[in-house]
XYZ file of N, CA and C in Angstrom:
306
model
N -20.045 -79.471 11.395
C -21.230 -79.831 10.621
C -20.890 -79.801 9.144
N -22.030 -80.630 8.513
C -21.383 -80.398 7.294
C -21.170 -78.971 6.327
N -22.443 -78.073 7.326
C -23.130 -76.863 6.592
C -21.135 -76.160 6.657
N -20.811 -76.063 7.578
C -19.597 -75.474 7.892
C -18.232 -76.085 7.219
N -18.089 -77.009 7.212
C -17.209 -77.908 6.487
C -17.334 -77.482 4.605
N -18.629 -77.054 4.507
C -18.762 -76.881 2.742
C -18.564 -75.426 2.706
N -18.524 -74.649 3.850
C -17.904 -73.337 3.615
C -16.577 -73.175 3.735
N -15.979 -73.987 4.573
C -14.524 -74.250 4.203
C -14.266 -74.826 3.496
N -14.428 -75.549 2.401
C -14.039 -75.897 1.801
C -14.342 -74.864 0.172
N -15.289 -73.820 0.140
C -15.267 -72.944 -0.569
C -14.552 -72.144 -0.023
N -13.969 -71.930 0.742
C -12.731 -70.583 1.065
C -11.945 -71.348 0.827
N -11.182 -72.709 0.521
C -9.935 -72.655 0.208
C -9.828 -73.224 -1.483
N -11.064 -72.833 -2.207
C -11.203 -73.172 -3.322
C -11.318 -71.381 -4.069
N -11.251 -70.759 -3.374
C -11.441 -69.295 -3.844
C -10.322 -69.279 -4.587
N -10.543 -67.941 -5.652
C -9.308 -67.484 -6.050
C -8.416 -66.526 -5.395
N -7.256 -66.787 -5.876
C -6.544 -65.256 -4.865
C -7.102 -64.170 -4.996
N -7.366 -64.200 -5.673
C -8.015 -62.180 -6.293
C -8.932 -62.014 -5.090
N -10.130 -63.227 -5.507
C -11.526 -62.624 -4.529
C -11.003 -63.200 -2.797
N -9.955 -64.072 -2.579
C -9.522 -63.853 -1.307
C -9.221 -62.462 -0.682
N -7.850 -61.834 -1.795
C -7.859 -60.622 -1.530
C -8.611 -59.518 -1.339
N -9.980 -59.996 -2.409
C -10.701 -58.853 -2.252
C -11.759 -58.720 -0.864
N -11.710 -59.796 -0.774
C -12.368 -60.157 1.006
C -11.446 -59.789 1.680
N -10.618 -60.020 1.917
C -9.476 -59.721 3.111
C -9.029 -57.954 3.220
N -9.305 -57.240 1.973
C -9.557 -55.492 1.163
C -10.202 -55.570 2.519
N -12.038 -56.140 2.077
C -12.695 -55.439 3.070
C -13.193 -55.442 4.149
N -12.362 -56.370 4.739
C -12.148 -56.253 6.279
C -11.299 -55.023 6.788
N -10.035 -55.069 6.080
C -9.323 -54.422 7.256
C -8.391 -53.362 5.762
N -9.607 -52.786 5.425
C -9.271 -51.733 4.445
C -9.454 -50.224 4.953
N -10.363 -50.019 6.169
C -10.617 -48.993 6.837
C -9.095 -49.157 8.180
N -8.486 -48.165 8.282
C -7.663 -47.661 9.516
C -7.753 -47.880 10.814
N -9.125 -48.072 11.121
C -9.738 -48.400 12.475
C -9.649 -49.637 12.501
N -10.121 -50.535 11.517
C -10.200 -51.405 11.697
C -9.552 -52.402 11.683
N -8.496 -51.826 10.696
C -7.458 -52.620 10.304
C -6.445 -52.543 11.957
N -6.005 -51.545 12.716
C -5.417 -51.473 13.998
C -6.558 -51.798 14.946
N -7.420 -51.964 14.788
C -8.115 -53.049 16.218
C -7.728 -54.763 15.722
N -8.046 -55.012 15.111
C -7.324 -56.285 14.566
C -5.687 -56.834 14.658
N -4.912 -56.092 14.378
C -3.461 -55.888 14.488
C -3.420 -55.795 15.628
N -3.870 -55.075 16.279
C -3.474 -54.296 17.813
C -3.288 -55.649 18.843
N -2.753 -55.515 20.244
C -2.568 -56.574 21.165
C -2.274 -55.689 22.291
N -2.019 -56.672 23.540
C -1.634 -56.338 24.800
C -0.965 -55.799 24.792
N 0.358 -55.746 24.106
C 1.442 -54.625 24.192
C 1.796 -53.389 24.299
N 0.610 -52.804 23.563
C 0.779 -51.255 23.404
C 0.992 -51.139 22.340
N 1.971 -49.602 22.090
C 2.186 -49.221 20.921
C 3.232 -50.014 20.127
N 4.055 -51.333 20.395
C 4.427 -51.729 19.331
C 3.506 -52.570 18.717
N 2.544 -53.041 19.276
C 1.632 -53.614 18.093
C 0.695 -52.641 17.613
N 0.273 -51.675 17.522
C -0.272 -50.305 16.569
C -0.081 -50.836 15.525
N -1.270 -50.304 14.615
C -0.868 -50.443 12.789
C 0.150 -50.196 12.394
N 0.981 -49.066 12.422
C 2.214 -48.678 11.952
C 3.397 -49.598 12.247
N 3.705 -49.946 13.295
C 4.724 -50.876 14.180
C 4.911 -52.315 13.421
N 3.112 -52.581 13.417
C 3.030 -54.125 13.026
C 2.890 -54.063 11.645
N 3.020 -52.748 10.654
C 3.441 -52.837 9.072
C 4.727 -52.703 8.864
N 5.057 -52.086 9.589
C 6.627 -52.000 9.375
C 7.334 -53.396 9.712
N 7.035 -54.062 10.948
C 7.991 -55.622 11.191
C 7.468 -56.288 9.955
N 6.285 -56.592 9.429
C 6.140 -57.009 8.501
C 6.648 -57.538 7.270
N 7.228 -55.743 6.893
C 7.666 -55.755 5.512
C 9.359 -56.039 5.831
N 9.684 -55.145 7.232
C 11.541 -55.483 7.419
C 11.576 -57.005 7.745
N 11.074 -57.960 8.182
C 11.338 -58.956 8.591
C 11.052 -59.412 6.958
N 10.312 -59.466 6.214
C 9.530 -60.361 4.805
C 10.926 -60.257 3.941
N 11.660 -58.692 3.927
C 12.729 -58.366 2.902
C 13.690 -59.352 2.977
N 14.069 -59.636 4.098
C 15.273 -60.757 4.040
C 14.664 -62.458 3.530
N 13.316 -62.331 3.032
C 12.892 -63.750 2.496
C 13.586 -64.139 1.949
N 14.223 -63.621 0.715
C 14.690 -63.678 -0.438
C 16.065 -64.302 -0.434
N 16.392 -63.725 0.641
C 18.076 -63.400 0.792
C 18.310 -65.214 1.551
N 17.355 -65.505 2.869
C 17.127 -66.559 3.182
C 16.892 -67.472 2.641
N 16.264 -67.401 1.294
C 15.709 -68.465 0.375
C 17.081 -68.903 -0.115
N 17.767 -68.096 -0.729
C 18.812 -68.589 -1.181
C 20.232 -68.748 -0.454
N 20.125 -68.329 0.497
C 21.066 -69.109 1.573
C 20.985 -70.865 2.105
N 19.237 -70.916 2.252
C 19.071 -72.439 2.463
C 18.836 -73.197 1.211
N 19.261 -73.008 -0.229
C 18.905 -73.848 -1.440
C 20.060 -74.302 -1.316
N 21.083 -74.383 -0.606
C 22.263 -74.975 -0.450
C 22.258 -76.321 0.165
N 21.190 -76.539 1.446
C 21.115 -77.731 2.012
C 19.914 -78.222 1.557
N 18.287 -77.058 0.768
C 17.198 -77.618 0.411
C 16.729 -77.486 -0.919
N 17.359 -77.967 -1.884
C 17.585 -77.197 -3.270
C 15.640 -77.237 -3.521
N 15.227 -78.538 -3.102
C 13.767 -78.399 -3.457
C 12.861 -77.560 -2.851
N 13.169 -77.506 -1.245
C 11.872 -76.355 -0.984
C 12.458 -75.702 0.091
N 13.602 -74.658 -0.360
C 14.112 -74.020 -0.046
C 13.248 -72.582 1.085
N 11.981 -72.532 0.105
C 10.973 -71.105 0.561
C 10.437 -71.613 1.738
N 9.896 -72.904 1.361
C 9.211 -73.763 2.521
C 10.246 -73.663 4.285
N 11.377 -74.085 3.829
C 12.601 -73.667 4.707
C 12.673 -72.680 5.678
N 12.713 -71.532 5.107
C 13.220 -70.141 5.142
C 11.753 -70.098 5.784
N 10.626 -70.268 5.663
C 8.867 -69.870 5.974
C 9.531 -70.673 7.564
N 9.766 -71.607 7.735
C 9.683 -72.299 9.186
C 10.631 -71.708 10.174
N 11.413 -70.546 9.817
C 12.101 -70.075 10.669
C 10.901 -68.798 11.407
N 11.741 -68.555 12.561
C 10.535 -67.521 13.219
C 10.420 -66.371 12.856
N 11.772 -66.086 12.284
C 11.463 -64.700 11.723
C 10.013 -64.143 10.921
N 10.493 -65.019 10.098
C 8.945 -65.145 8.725
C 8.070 -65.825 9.047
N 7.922 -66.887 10.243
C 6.392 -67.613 10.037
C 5.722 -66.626 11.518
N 6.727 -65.354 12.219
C 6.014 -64.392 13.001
C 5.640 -63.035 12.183
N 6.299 -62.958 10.875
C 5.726 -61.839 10.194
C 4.948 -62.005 9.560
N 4.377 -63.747 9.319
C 3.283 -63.447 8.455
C 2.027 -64.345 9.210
N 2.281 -63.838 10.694
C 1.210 -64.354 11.634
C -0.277 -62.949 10.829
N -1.392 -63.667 12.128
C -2.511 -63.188 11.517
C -2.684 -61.660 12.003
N -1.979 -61.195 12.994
C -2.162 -60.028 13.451
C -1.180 -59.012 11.958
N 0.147 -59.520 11.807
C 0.983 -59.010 10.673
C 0.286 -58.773 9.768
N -0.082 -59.827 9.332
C -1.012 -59.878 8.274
C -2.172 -58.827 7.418
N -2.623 -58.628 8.741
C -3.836 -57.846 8.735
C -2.960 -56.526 8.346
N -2.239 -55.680 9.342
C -1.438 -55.056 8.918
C -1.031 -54.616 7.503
N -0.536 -55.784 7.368
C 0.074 -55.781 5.888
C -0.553 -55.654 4.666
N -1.632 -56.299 4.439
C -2.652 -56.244 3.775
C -3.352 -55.046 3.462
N -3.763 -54.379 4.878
C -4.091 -52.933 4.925
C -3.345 -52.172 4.586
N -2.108 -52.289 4.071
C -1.627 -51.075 3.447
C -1.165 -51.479 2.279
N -1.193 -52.788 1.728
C -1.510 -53.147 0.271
C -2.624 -52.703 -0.836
């Protein structure tokens, strides 16, 4: 509808700040932030588990970025984002995670 379509289209006109600050208060409380994160698995998807792959998988961005500016000098990040490593650490369950302890 259109009613819905003009709210998406104000969430991707937001600024980062007040994105962030929405995304704060969702999953700024502990509980809430690991029911969100959490999955079928068990305890490796727990809050703790799924902040930690997060940040160890995100560290080697960098290192990746500039390994592929060799074959993608222009969008090297873009690159390095399409591998699974990084486009599974910064899925929406990670995310949440991650955020929550930002």
């Amino acid at each position: 509808t259109s009613a819905q379509e003009g709210e998406a289209r104000a969430l991707v006109e937001l600024p980062v700040s007040a994105l962030w600050k929405c995304l704060k208060g969702v999953v700024g409380d502990a509980a809430d932030a690991a029911r969100l994160a959490g999955g079928p698995s068990g305890a490796p998807t727990a809050l703790y588990p799924m902040t930690c792959q997060a940040f160890a998988q995100m560290a080697f961005f960098d290192a990746a970025t500039r390994f592929l500016s060799t074959d993608y000098q222009e969008n090297a990040a873009a690159a390095a984002l399409s591998l699974g490593i990084f486009s599974h650490s910064l899925d929406a369950k990670h995310l949440v995670a991650a955020v929550h302890v930002l």
